[in-house]
Coordinates of C-alpha atoms in Angstrom, one line a residue:
M1120 CA 136.3 53.8 59.5
S1121 CA 133.2 52.9 59.4
T1122 CA 130.4 54.5 56.8
V1123 CA 126.7 55.2 57.5
T1124 CA 124.0 54.9 54.5
A1125 CA 121.8 57.9 54.8
S1126 CA 118.1 57.1 54.5
P1127 CA 116.5 58.4 51.0
T1128 CA 113.9 60.4 52.7
R1129 CA 115.6 62.2 55.4
S1130 CA 119.1 63.2 55.8
P1131 CA 121.0 62.6 58.9
A1132 CA 122.0 65.7 61.0
P1133 CA 125.6 66.2 60.8
A1134 CA 127.6 65.2 63.9
R1135 CA 129.0 67.6 66.2
P1136 CA 132.6 67.8 65.6
R1137 CA 134.2 66.7 69.4
A1138 CA 136.0 69.8 71.0
R1139 CA 140.0 69.3 70.8
L1140 CA 142.6 71.2 73.1
D1141 CA 144.3 73.9 71.1
W1142 CA 147.2 72.1 69.4
R1143 CA 149.4 74.8 71.2
L1144 CA 148.5 73.6 74.5
R1145 CA 149.3 70.2 73.6
F1146 CA 152.6 70.8 72.3
G1147 CA 153.3 72.9 75.4
A1148 CA 152.1 70.0 77.3
L1149 CA 154.3 67.5 75.3
S1150 CA 157.4 69.6 75.8
L1151 CA 156.8 69.6 79.6
I1152 CA 156.4 65.6 79.5
W1153 CA 159.2 64.8 77.6
G1154 CA 161.5 67.8 79.5
F1155 CA 160.4 66.5 82.9
S1156 CA 161.4 62.6 82.1
F1157 CA 164.8 63.2 82.3
L1158 CA 164.3 64.4 86.2
L1159 CA 161.6 61.6 86.7
I1160 CA 164.4 59.1 85.2
K1161 CA 166.8 60.5 87.8
V1162 CA 164.3 60.1 90.7
G1163 CA 163.3 56.6 89.5
T1164 CA 167.1 55.5 89.8
D1165 CA 167.5 56.9 93.4
G1166 CA 165.3 53.8 94.2
Y1167 CA 165.6 51.3 91.7
A1168 CA 168.3 49.6 89.4
P1169 CA 168.2 51.2 85.9
F1170 CA 166.8 48.3 83.9
Q1171 CA 163.9 48.3 86.5
V1172 CA 163.1 51.8 85.9
T1173 CA 163.1 50.8 82.2
L1174 CA 161.0 47.9 82.5
G1175 CA 158.3 50.0 84.7
R1176 CA 158.4 52.5 82.2
L1177 CA 157.6 50.4 79.3
V1178 CA 155.0 48.2 81.3
F1179 CA 152.9 51.4 82.4
G1180 CA 153.6 53.0 78.9
T1181 CA 152.2 49.8 77.0
A1182 CA 149.2 49.9 79.4
V1183 CA 148.2 53.5 78.2
L1184 CA 148.5 52.5 74.5
A1185 CA 146.5 49.0 75.3
A1186 CA 143.9 50.9 76.8
A1187 CA 143.8 53.5 73.7
M1188 CA 143.3 50.5 71.7
I1189 CA 140.5 49.0 73.4
V1190 CA 138.7 52.7 73.3
K1191 CA 139.4 52.8 69.4
R1192 CA 138.7 48.9 68.7
E1193 CA 142.0 48.4 67.0
R1194 CA 144.0 45.3 66.9
L1195 CA 147.6 44.6 67.1
P1196 CA 149.4 43.9 63.4
R1197 CA 149.6 40.6 62.2
G1198 CA 152.3 38.6 60.4
G1199 CA 155.6 36.9 61.7
R1200 CA 158.0 38.9 59.2
L1201 CA 156.2 42.4 60.3
W1202 CA 156.8 41.4 64.2
A1203 CA 160.3 40.4 63.4
H1204 CA 161.0 43.9 62.1
M1205 CA 159.1 45.3 65.1
T1206 CA 161.2 43.6 67.4
V1207 CA 164.3 45.5 66.0
A1208 CA 162.6 48.8 66.1
A1209 CA 161.4 48.5 69.6
F1210 CA 165.1 47.5 70.8
F1211 CA 166.6 50.8 69.2
L1212 CA 163.6 52.9 69.6
N1213 CA 162.7 51.7 73.4
A1214 CA 164.6 49.2 75.0
L1215 CA 167.9 50.5 74.4
P1216 CA 168.0 54.4 74.7
F1217 CA 165.5 53.9 77.9
S1218 CA 167.8 51.8 79.3
L1219 CA 170.9 53.7 78.5
F1220 CA 169.6 57.0 79.7
A1221 CA 168.7 55.5 82.9
Y1222 CA 171.9 54.3 83.3
S1223 CA 173.9 57.2 82.4
E1224 CA 171.8 59.1 84.9
L1225 CA 173.8 57.2 87.9
T1226 CA 176.6 59.3 87.0
I1227 CA 175.6 62.3 85.3
P1228 CA 173.2 64.8 85.9
S1229 CA 169.6 64.9 84.5
T1230 CA 170.5 68.3 82.7
L1231 CA 173.3 66.8 80.7
A1232 CA 171.1 63.7 79.8
G1233 CA 168.5 66.2 78.7
I1234 CA 170.9 67.9 76.4
C1235 CA 172.7 65.0 74.8
N1236 CA 169.1 63.9 73.8
A1237 CA 168.5 66.9 71.5
T1238 CA 171.7 65.6 69.5
S1239 CA 169.4 63.1 68.2
P1240 CA 168.9 65.3 64.9
L1241 CA 172.4 65.4 64.6
W1242 CA 173.1 61.9 64.6
G1243 CA 169.8 61.6 62.1
M1244 CA 171.4 64.0 59.5
A1245 CA 174.8 62.2 59.8
L1246 CA 173.2 58.7 59.2
S1247 CA 170.9 59.5 56.4
L1248 CA 173.6 60.8 54.3
V1249 CA 174.9 57.1 54.2
A1250 CA 172.0 55.3 54.6
L1251 CA 169.0 57.2 52.9
S1252 CA 170.4 58.0 49.2
E1253 CA 167.3 59.8 48.6
D1254 CA 168.1 62.4 51.6
R1255 CA 170.0 64.8 49.6
P1256 CA 172.4 67.1 52.3
T1257 CA 172.5 70.8 51.5
R1258 CA 175.1 73.0 52.3
V1259 CA 172.9 74.5 55.2
R1260 CA 172.3 71.3 56.7
V1261 CA 175.9 70.4 56.5
A1262 CA 176.9 73.6 58.4
G1263 CA 174.2 72.6 61.0
L1264 CA 175.7 69.4 61.4
G1265 CA 178.9 70.9 61.9
L1266 CA 177.9 73.5 64.2
G1267 CA 175.6 71.2 66.5
F1268 CA 178.4 68.8 67.1
L1269 CA 180.7 72.3 68.3
G1270 CA 177.8 72.6 70.6
V1271 CA 178.1 68.9 72.0
L1272 CA 181.9 69.8 72.5
T1273 CA 181.0 73.4 74.2
V1274 CA 178.6 71.4 76.6
L1275 CA 181.5 68.7 77.4
G1276 CA 184.2 71.3 78.0
A1277 CA 186.4 69.8 75.5
W1278 CA 189.0 72.6 75.7
Q1279 CA 189.4 71.9 79.6
G1280 CA 189.8 68.2 79.4
F1281 CA 186.1 67.1 79.8
H1282 CA 186.9 68.1 83.4
G1283 CA 183.9 66.7 86.0
L1284 CA 182.4 64.8 83.6
D1285 CA 181.7 61.4 83.9
A1286 CA 182.7 59.8 80.5
T1287 CA 181.2 56.6 80.6
G1288 CA 177.6 58.3 81.9
T1289 CA 177.9 61.0 78.8
A1290 CA 179.0 58.4 76.5
M1291 CA 175.8 56.4 77.5
A1292 CA 173.6 59.2 76.8
L1293 CA 174.9 60.1 73.3
L1294 CA 174.7 56.6 72.5
A1295 CA 171.0 56.8 73.6
S1296 CA 170.4 59.5 71.5
L1297 CA 172.1 57.7 68.5
S1298 CA 169.7 54.7 69.1
Y1299 CA 166.9 56.7 67.9
P1300 CA 167.5 57.6 64.3
V1301 CA 169.0 54.4 63.7
G1302 CA 165.7 53.1 64.6
W1303 CA 163.8 55.4 62.8
I1304 CA 165.7 54.6 59.7
Y1305 CA 165.1 50.9 60.1
V1306 CA 161.4 51.6 60.4
R1307 CA 161.4 53.8 57.1
R1308 CA 163.3 51.1 55.2
T1309 CA 160.9 48.2 56.7
L1310 CA 157.8 49.0 58.1
A1311 CA 156.5 52.0 55.8
G1312 CA 153.4 51.5 54.2
T1313 CA 152.2 48.5 56.1
G1314 CA 148.6 49.6 56.2
N1315 CA 148.3 49.4 59.9
S1316 CA 147.2 52.2 62.1
H1317 CA 150.3 54.1 64.2
L1318 CA 148.5 53.3 67.5
A1319 CA 148.5 49.5 66.8
M1320 CA 152.4 49.8 65.3
T1321 CA 153.6 51.3 68.5
G1322 CA 151.2 49.6 70.8
G1323 CA 153.1 46.6 69.2
Q1324 CA 156.6 48.0 69.6
L1325 CA 156.2 49.0 73.1
L1326 CA 154.8 45.4 74.1
L1327 CA 157.9 44.0 72.5
A1328 CA 160.1 46.1 74.3
T1329 CA 158.4 45.2 77.5
V1330 CA 159.1 41.7 76.6
Q1331 CA 163.1 42.3 75.8
L1332 CA 163.3 44.0 79.4
A1333 CA 161.5 41.6 81.2
V1334 CA 163.8 38.8 80.0
V1335 CA 167.0 41.0 80.6
T1336 CA 166.0 42.4 83.6
P1337 CA 166.2 39.4 85.7
L1338 CA 169.7 38.5 84.6
F1339 CA 171.2 41.8 86.0
T1340 CA 169.1 42.7 89.0
G1341 CA 167.2 41.0 91.7
V1342 CA 163.7 41.5 93.0
P1343 CA 163.6 44.7 95.2
R1344 CA 163.4 44.1 98.7
H1345 CA 161.8 47.6 99.1
F1346 CA 159.6 49.7 97.1
P1347 CA 160.2 53.1 98.0
L1348 CA 157.1 55.4 97.2
V1349 CA 158.4 58.4 95.5
P1350 CA 160.9 56.6 93.1
L1351 CA 158.0 54.3 92.1
L1352 CA 155.8 57.1 91.5
A1353 CA 158.4 58.9 89.5
V1354 CA 158.7 55.5 87.3
A1355 CA 154.6 55.3 87.0
A1356 CA 154.8 58.9 85.9
L1357 CA 157.5 58.3 83.5
G1358 CA 155.7 55.5 81.9
T1359 CA 152.0 56.6 81.8
L1360 CA 152.9 60.4 81.0
G1361 CA 156.3 60.5 79.5
T1362 CA 156.0 56.7 77.1
G1363 CA 152.2 56.4 77.0
L1364 CA 150.3 59.6 77.0
A1365 CA 153.3 61.6 75.1
V1366 CA 153.0 59.1 72.2
L1367 CA 149.3 59.8 71.9
I1368 CA 149.8 63.6 71.8
Q1369 CA 152.7 63.3 69.3
Y1370 CA 150.8 61.5 67.0
G1371 CA 147.5 63.9 67.2
L1372 CA 149.9 66.6 66.5
V1373 CA 151.6 65.2 63.6
A1374 CA 148.0 64.6 62.1
E1375 CA 146.9 68.0 62.9
V1376 CA 150.2 70.5 62.2
G1377 CA 152.5 68.1 60.3
P1378 CA 155.6 66.4 61.6
T1379 CA 157.8 69.5 60.8
T1380 CA 155.8 71.7 63.5
A1381 CA 155.5 68.7 66.0
Q1382 CA 159.4 67.9 65.7
M1383 CA 159.9 71.4 67.0
V1384 CA 159.4 69.8 70.4
T1385 CA 162.8 68.6 70.4
Y1386 CA 164.3 72.1 70.9
F1387 CA 162.4 72.7 73.9
I1388 CA 163.0 69.4 76.0
P1389 CA 166.6 70.4 77.1
V1390 CA 165.4 73.9 78.2
I1391 CA 162.7 72.3 80.5
A1392 CA 165.0 69.4 81.5
T1393 CA 167.7 71.9 82.5
A1394 CA 165.2 74.3 84.3
A1395 CA 163.7 71.6 85.9
G1396 CA 167.1 69.6 87.2
V1397 CA 168.4 73.0 88.8
A1398 CA 165.2 74.3 90.2
L1399 CA 164.2 71.1 91.5
L1400 CA 167.2 68.7 92.1
G1401 CA 169.6 71.3 92.9
E1402 CA 172.1 70.2 90.0
S1403 CA 174.8 72.6 89.3
L1404 CA 175.1 74.3 86.0
R1405 CA 178.5 75.6 84.4
W1406 CA 178.0 78.6 81.6
T1407 CA 179.2 75.9 79.0
T1408 CA 176.1 74.3 79.6
P1409 CA 173.3 76.6 78.4
V1410 CA 175.7 78.2 75.8
G1411 CA 176.5 74.9 74.4
A1412 CA 172.8 73.7 74.5
V1413 CA 171.8 76.8 72.3
I1414 CA 174.7 75.9 69.7
V1415 CA 173.6 72.4 69.5
L1416 CA 169.7 73.4 68.8
A1417 CA 170.7 75.8 66.5
G1418 CA 172.8 73.3 64.6
A1419 CA 169.9 70.6 65.0
A1420 CA 167.3 73.3 63.4
L1421 CA 169.6 73.8 60.6
T1422 CA 169.9 69.9 59.6
Q1423 CA 166.1 69.7 59.5
A1424 CA 166.1 72.7 57.0
R1425 CA 164.6 71.4 53.8
R1426 CA 164.8 73.1 50.0
G1427 CA 162.0 75.1 49.2

C-alpha cells in the first residue's frame, strides 16, 4: 500500500470509500456459483474429456486472476522453495480434485458429486487430529465427525448395499473432497506467513495447476475434432466464474466478515447443486439423498465448532 504525504498548509480531502456490494449478496453469489459448478462439470463432460474440462477450467480461471493481478499491480511470488511448495499445493487443491470431480461425473449425477463435496470439513477434521497437534478435538467436534460420516452412509444407501450407485465414480468424488483438506493442511504447514498476498499466491498456484494439466492432458486425450458450443460455454463459465471470480469473492468475504462466516458457504453448495441437477438436468433424487445430505451438513457444522 502506498502512502501519501500531506501538504503542510492544506490537508487533503478524505478519499471517498468505493461503494461495495453488500457481503450478503456476495455470499449468495458465491453459493450459487459454486453450487452450479457441478452442473457445469456435467455439461462440460458431455462434449469433452474430463482432463480437457479441467484444463479449460484452469486456463480460464488463471486468466481471471492474472487480470486481477495486473489491475492491482501485483507480482507473482519469488523463490524456488516457495514455488516448490506451491506446486504441491496446486496439485492437491486444484489439479487433482478438479480432475477427480470431472471423471466422477461421467458415471454419477452432479447432485451426488455436490453432496460428496460437502464432506471436505469432515475429512479435514479427521486429518487435523493426526496432522495438526495444536488443533485439539472436542467432544462436540468428534460427535460431528461421526454424525457426518453416518450421513455419508445414508446418502449412499449403505443398508441397501449401495444399490444403483457407481462405486468408482462415488469414490473419485469422495477422494476429491479429501484432497482439499490435505492441500490446506500442507499450505498451513509450509506456506503460512510468506508475506505474499492471497491473490499473488493463488494466481501462482492456479498457474502451476494449469501447467500440470497441460502436461498430463495430451498423454491421456487427443485434440478434440469438434468443439461443441454448449459444453465449451460450460467449461468457460466453470473457469471464469467457478474458479476465477469465486476465488476473488471468497477472499473479499474472508477479509470483510472473517473465515468462519465465509466458510458457511460450504453448507449451501450441496443444496444448490442438488436443486440445479434435478431441475435443469432431470437427475433423479432418492429420499436418502436429501436426508443424508442434511445429516452430513449437520455433522460438518459440528466439526467446525470451536471452544468459546
